[in-house]
Coordinates of C-alpha atoms in Angstrom, one line a residue:
X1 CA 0.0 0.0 0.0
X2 CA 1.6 3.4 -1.3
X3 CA 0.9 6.2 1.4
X4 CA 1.5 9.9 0.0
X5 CA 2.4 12.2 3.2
X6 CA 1.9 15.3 1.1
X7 CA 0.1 15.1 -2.0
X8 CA 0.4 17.8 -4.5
X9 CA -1.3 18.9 -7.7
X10 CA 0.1 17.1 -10.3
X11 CA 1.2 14.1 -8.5
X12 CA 1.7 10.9 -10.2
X13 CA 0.2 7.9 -8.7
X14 CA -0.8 4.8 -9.8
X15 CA -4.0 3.1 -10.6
X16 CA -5.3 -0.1 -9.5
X17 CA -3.1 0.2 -6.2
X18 CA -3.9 0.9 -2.8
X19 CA -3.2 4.4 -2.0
X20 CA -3.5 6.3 1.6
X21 CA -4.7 9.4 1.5
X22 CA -4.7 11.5 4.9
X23 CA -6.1 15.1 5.8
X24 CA -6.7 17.0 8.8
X25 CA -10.3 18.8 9.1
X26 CA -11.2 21.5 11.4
X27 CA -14.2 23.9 12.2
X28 CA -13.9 27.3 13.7
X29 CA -17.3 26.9 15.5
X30 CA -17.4 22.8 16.2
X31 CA -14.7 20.7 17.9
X32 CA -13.2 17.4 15.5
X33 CA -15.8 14.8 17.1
X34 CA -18.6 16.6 16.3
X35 CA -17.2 16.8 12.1
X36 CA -17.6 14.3 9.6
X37 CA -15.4 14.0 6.3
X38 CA -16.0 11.8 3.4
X39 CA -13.3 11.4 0.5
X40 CA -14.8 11.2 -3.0
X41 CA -12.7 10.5 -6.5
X42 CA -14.2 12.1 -9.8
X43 CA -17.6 11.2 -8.8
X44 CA -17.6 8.0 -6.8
X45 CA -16.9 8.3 -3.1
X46 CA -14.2 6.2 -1.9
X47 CA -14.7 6.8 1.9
X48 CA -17.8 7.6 3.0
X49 CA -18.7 10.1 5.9
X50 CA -16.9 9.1 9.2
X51 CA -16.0 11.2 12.2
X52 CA -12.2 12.0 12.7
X53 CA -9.7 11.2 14.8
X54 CA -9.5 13.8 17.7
X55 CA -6.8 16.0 16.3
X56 CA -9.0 15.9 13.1
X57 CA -7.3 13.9 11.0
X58 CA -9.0 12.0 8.7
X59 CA -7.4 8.8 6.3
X60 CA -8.6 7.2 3.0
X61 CA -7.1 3.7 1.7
X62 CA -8.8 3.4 -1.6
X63 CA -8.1 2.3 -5.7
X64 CA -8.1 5.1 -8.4
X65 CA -9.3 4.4 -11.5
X66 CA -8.9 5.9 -15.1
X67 CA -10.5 9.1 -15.3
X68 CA -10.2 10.0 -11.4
X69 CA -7.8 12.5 -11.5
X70 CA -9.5 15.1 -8.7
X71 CA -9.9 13.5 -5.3
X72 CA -10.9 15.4 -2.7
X73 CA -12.0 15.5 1.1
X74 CA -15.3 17.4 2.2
X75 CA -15.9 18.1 6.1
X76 CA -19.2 18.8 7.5
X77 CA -20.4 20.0 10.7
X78 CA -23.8 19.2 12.4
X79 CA -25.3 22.0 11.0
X80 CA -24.5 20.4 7.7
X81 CA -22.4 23.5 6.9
X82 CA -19.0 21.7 4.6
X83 CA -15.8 23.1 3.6
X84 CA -13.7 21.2 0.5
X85 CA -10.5 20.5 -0.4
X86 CA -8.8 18.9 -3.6
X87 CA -5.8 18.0 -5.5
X88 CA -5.5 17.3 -9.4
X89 CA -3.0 13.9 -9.7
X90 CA -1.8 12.2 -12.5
X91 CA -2.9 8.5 -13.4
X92 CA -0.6 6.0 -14.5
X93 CA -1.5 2.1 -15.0
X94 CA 0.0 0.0 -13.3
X95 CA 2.8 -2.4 -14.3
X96 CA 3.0 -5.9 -14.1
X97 CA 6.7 -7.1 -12.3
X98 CA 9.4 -7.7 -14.2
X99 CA 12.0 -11.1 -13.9
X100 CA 14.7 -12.2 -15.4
X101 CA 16.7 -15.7 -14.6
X102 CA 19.9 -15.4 -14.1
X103 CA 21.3 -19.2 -12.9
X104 CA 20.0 -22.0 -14.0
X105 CA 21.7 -21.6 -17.9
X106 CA 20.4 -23.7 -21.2
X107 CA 23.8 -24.2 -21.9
X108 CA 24.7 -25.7 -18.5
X109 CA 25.3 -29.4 -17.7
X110 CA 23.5 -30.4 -14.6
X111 CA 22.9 -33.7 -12.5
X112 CA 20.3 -34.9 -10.3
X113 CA 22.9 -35.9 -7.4
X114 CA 24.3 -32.2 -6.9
X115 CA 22.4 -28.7 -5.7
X116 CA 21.6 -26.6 -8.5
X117 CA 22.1 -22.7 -7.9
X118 CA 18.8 -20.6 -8.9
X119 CA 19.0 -17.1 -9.1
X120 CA 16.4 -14.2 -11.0
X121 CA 16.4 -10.8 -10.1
X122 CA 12.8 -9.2 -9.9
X123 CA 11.3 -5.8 -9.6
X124 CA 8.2 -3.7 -9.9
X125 CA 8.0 0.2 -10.7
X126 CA 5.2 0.0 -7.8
X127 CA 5.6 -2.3 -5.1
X128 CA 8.9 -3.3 -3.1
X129 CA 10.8 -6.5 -3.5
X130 CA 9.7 -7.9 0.1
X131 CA 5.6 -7.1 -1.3
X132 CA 6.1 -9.5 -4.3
X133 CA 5.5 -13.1 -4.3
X134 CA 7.2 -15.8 -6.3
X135 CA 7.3 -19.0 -7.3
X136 CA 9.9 -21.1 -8.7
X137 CA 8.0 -24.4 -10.6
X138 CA 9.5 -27.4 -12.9
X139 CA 7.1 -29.0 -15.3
X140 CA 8.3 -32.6 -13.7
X141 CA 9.3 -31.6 -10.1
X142 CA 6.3 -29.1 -9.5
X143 CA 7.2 -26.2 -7.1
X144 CA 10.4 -25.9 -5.9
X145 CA 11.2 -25.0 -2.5
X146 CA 13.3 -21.9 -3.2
X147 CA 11.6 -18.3 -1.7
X148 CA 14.7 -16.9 -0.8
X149 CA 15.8 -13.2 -0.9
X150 CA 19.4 -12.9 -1.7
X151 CA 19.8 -9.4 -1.9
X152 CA 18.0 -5.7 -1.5
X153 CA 18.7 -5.8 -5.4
X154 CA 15.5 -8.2 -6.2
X155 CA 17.9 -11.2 -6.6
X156 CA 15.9 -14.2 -5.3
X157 CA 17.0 -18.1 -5.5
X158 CA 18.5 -20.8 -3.4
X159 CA 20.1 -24.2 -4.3
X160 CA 18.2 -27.2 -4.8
X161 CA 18.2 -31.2 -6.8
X162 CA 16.2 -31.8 -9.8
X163 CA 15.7 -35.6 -11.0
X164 CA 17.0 -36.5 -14.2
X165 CA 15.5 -35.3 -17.0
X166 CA 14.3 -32.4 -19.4
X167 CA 12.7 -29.8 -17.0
X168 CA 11.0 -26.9 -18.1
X169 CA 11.7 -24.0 -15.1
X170 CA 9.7 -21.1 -14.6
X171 CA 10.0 -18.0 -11.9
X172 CA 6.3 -16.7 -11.6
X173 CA 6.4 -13.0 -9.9
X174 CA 3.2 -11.4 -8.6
X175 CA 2.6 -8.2 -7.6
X176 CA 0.0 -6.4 -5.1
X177 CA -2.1 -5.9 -7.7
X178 CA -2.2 -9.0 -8.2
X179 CA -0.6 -8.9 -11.9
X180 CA 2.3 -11.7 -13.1
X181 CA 4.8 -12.3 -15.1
X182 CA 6.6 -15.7 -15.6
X183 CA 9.9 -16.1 -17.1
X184 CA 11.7 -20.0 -18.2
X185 CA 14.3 -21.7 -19.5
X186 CA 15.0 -25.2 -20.2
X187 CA 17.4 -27.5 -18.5
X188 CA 18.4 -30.8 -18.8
X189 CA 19.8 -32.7 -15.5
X190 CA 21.4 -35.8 -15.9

């Protein structure tokens, strides 16, 4: 979940992830527990009217989608008298994760009585290493128990024994939003 501490016009953030939007909401004539704020995007309200916290602050976790650049936060008091605030942001779509394998090679010789090293490095544009999952699979040994992080640079891996044979290996990489990408190679182990 991407929080934005101070959000400005013209901000770029990304659709189809979680963001946190925060705002603090004050009356001259009415204390924060007697206010209400609600947070609405283009035209759809993506927080409905709750009371504040005490100092007034007010928070929002909600999805943007295409076309909801303006969001903004509208207080009201119990005389139904509101005050508004907005911001204009940029939407971007969202990008699915990238991978690339690094160790097992094609062009290796491998065999079934010694550890194979497997190494990828893997990234997304939105979400940090530690928030992506991944899954290392062979078509004949099915998932392979390798979920290690190796470094803060997105390289992931471990060592581990194939059986003999012709094994299609594939790293699958998900992100928060829940979109993939899958990268292989082929190996034979002997």
């Amino acid at each position: 979940r991407k929080g934005y501490e101070a959000l400005q016009d013209g901000d770029v953030l990304f659709a189809e992830t979680p963001i946190e939007f925060r705002a603090v909401v004050t009356d001259a004539n009415h204390s924060a527990d007697h206010l209400q704020a609600q947070w609405v995007a283009g035209e759809r309200v993506i927080c409905p009217f709750v009371s504040p916290d005490p100092e007034g602050g007010t928070v929002c976790t909600a999805v943007l989608e295409q076309g909801e650049d303006v969001v903004q936060v509208e207080v009201r008091d119990p005389k139904n008298a509101t005050g508004i605030a907005n911001i204009s942001v940029e939407l971007v779509a969202a990008e699915a994760p990238t991978a690339e394998i690094l160790s097992p090679t094609a062009e290796s010789n491998f065999y079934s009585d010694q550890p194979i090293f497997f190494s990828a490095l893997i990234a997304d544009k939105e979400d940090d290493i530690s928030d992506l999952t991944f899954a290392w699979k062979s078509n004949v040994d099915g998932v392979l128990p390798l979920n290690e992080i190796l470094g803060s640079d997105g390289e992931v891996g471990g060592y581990t024994n194939l059986s003999e044979g012709q094994h299609i290996i594939s790293l699958v990489v998900t992100d928060t939003t829940e979109k993939t990408t899958t990268e292989s190679v082929i190996v034979s182990v002997l």
